[in-house]
Amino acid sequence: MKHGAFAFLLSVVPCLTAGVLFAQDAPRLRGPEPFTKEVPAPPMQRQVTDDVRVMRNYPDQPPVIPHSIEGYAVDLNANKCMSCHARKFTEQSQAPMISVTHYQDRAGNTLGGLAPRRYVCVSCHVPQTTATPLVENRFTDMDALTEPERQPERRRR
Ligand code: HEC
Ligand code: HEC
């Protein structure tokens, strides 16, 4: 019995200690206060709505949204995004048309309209805020790997 308890302590205590140590390294989303203390929610971050299209980090990246989307409904009855980004509305809206992949199902068949898997735009396209990143971003643009002197000029976001 006694040996069992000792072996248990021997195996569990180091794990708990390691857990506490590693947990301190990770950024805490809820802030420095312990979870037992109620603190006021931080203010909402300001969205970037300057209408300037943002360079993609790689060709297949879903471009980020450079305009406000507040109150834009995407539900069973309506898709507000498509009222500007659908092919037939792009002349009036001057919005870039959804690309041809948005008309294809996962088998690669081109459909007559928006593919259901692309209906909920914001599951891939997101607005940006001026929030400071929680962790440092060490992403390297692929152009910098092949031609370091041609690293594209980036706006800090
Ligand atoms: C009132 C018209 C309008 C609506 C509605 C609209 N957009 Fe846009 N969108 C634009 C225009 C115009 C641009 C070009 C940049 C700009 O002017 O902001 C754009 C740019 C974008 C881009 C950047 C494309 C690129 O290549 O960089 C994305 C992504 C996007 N919109 C997604 C959305 C999503 C998702 C919704 C719905 C939540 C939406 N838009 C609703 C007009 C609209
Ligand atoms: C499953 C993820 C996904 C969903 C959902 C999605 N997109 Fe995209 N979108 C992408 C990707 C990835 C790209 C870039 C590569 C490409 O064109 O396929 C893109 C590209 C775009 C572009 C740029 C087109 C161009 O040729 O420059 C626009 C505009 C856009 N999407 C709007 C929308 C709108 C509006 C919706 C909702 C109706 C939507 N997307 C839904 C993934 C998605």
PDB file of C-alpha atoms and ligand atoms in Angstrom, residues 51 53 56 63-67 69 72 80-81 84-85 93-96 121 125, ligand 1:
ATOM      1  CA  ASP A  51     -10.499  49.777 -47.679  1.00  0.00           C
ATOM      2  CA  ARG A  53      -6.572  45.411 -49.877  1.00  0.00           C
ATOM      3  CA  ARG A  56      -1.574  37.745 -49.119  1.00  0.00           C
ATOM      4  CA  PRO A  63      -7.547  37.503 -48.366  1.00  0.00           C
ATOM      5  CA  VAL A  64      -8.423  39.378 -45.175  1.00  0.00           C
ATOM      6  CA  ILE A  65     -11.366  41.777 -45.171  1.00  0.00           C
ATOM      7  CA  PRO A  66     -10.308  45.469 -45.350  1.00  0.00           C
ATOM      8  CA  HIS A  67     -13.776  46.954 -44.703  1.00  0.00           C
ATOM      9  CA  ILE A  69     -18.744  43.939 -41.896  1.00  0.00           C
ATOM     10  CA  TYR A  72     -23.822  42.005 -42.458  1.00  0.00           C
ATOM     11  CA  LYS A  80     -24.944  40.213 -47.560  1.00  0.00           C
ATOM     12  CA  CYS A  81     -21.395  39.569 -48.807  1.00  0.00           C
ATOM     13  CA  CYS A  84     -21.333  43.018 -53.615  1.00  0.00           C
ATOM     14  CA  HIS A  85     -18.938  40.137 -54.304  1.00  0.00           C
ATOM     15  CA  SER A  93     -19.995  47.596 -56.040  1.00  0.00           C
ATOM     16  CA  GLN A  94     -16.436  47.650 -57.472  1.00  0.00           C
ATOM     17  CA  ALA A  95     -15.761  44.724 -55.117  1.00  0.00           C
ATOM     18  CA  PRO A  96     -13.417  41.960 -56.310  1.00  0.00           C
ATOM     19  CA  CYS A 121     -17.535  33.668 -45.885  1.00  0.00           C
ATOM     20  CA  HIS A 125     -12.166  35.606 -44.466  1.00  0.00           C
TER      21      HIS A 125
HETATM   22  C1  HEC B   1     -21.212  47.096 -49.961  1.00  0.00           C
HETATM   23  C2  HEC B   1     -20.412  46.177 -50.747  1.00  0.00           C
HETATM   24  C3  HEC B   1     -19.659  45.074 -50.019  1.00  0.00           C
HETATM   25  C4  HEC B   1     -20.155  44.157 -49.120  1.00  0.00           C
HETATM   26  C5  HEC B   1     -21.596  44.015 -48.629  1.00  0.00           C
HETATM   27  C6  HEC B   1     -19.053  43.304 -48.755  1.00  0.00           C
HETATM   28  N1  HEC B   1     -17.918  43.707 -49.418  1.00  0.00           N
HETATM   29 FE1  HEC B   1     -16.089  42.850 -49.293  1.00  0.00          FE
HETATM   30  N2  HEC B   1     -15.315  44.306 -50.495  1.00  0.00           N
HETATM   31  C7  HEC B   1     -16.030  45.312 -51.089  1.00  0.00           C
HETATM   32  C8  HEC B   1     -15.114  46.198 -51.799  1.00  0.00           C
HETATM   33  C9  HEC B   1     -15.510  47.425 -52.594  1.00  0.00           C
HETATM   34  C10 HEC B   1     -13.829  45.681 -51.608  1.00  0.00           C
HETATM   35  C11 HEC B   1     -12.496  46.251 -52.127  1.00  0.00           C
HETATM   36  C12 HEC B   1     -11.735  46.898 -50.981  1.00  0.00           C
HETATM   37  C13 HEC B   1     -12.559  47.952 -50.300  1.00  0.00           C
HETATM   38  O1  HEC B   1     -13.011  48.902 -50.941  1.00  0.00           O
HETATM   39  O2  HEC B   1     -12.800  47.783 -49.084  1.00  0.00           O
HETATM   40  C14 HEC B   1     -13.970  44.478 -50.791  1.00  0.00           C
HETATM   41  C15 HEC B   1     -12.944  43.681 -50.385  1.00  0.00           C
HETATM   42  C16 HEC B   1     -13.104  42.455 -49.749  1.00  0.00           C
HETATM   43  C17 HEC B   1     -12.060  41.484 -49.519  1.00  0.00           C
HETATM   44  C18 HEC B   1     -10.597  41.636 -49.913  1.00  0.00           C
HETATM   45  C19 HEC B   1     -10.336  40.991 -51.255  1.00  0.00           C
HETATM   46  C20 HEC B   1      -8.884  41.028 -51.635  1.00  0.00           C
HETATM   47  O3  HEC B   1      -8.564  40.442 -52.689  1.00  0.00           O
HETATM   48  O4  HEC B   1      -8.062  41.608 -50.921  1.00  0.00           O
HETATM   49  C21 HEC B   1     -12.622  40.431 -48.879  1.00  0.00           C
HETATM   50  C22 HEC B   1     -11.933  39.167 -48.435  1.00  0.00           C
HETATM   51  C23 HEC B   1     -14.017  40.732 -48.680  1.00  0.00           C
HETATM   52  N3  HEC B   1     -14.285  41.979 -49.213  1.00  0.00           N
HETATM   53  C24 HEC B   1     -14.919  39.905 -48.051  1.00  0.00           C
HETATM   54  C25 HEC B   1     -16.215  40.267 -47.725  1.00  0.00           C
HETATM   55  C26 HEC B   1     -17.069  39.496 -46.862  1.00  0.00           C
HETATM   56  C27 HEC B   1     -16.698  38.177 -46.209  1.00  0.00           C
HETATM   57  C28 HEC B   1     -18.251  40.159 -46.785  1.00  0.00           C
HETATM   58  C29 HEC B   1     -19.472  39.808 -45.959  1.00  0.00           C
HETATM   59  C30 HEC B   1     -19.247  39.609 -44.525  1.00  0.00           C
HETATM   60  C31 HEC B   1     -18.131  41.343 -47.620  1.00  0.00           C
HETATM   61  N4  HEC B   1     -16.878  41.385 -48.154  1.00  0.00           N
HETATM   62  C32 HEC B   1     -19.155  42.250 -47.864  1.00  0.00           C
HETATM   63  C33 HEC B   1     -17.391  45.482 -51.020  1.00  0.00           C
HETATM   64  C34 HEC B   1     -18.245  44.782 -50.188  1.00  0.00           C
END
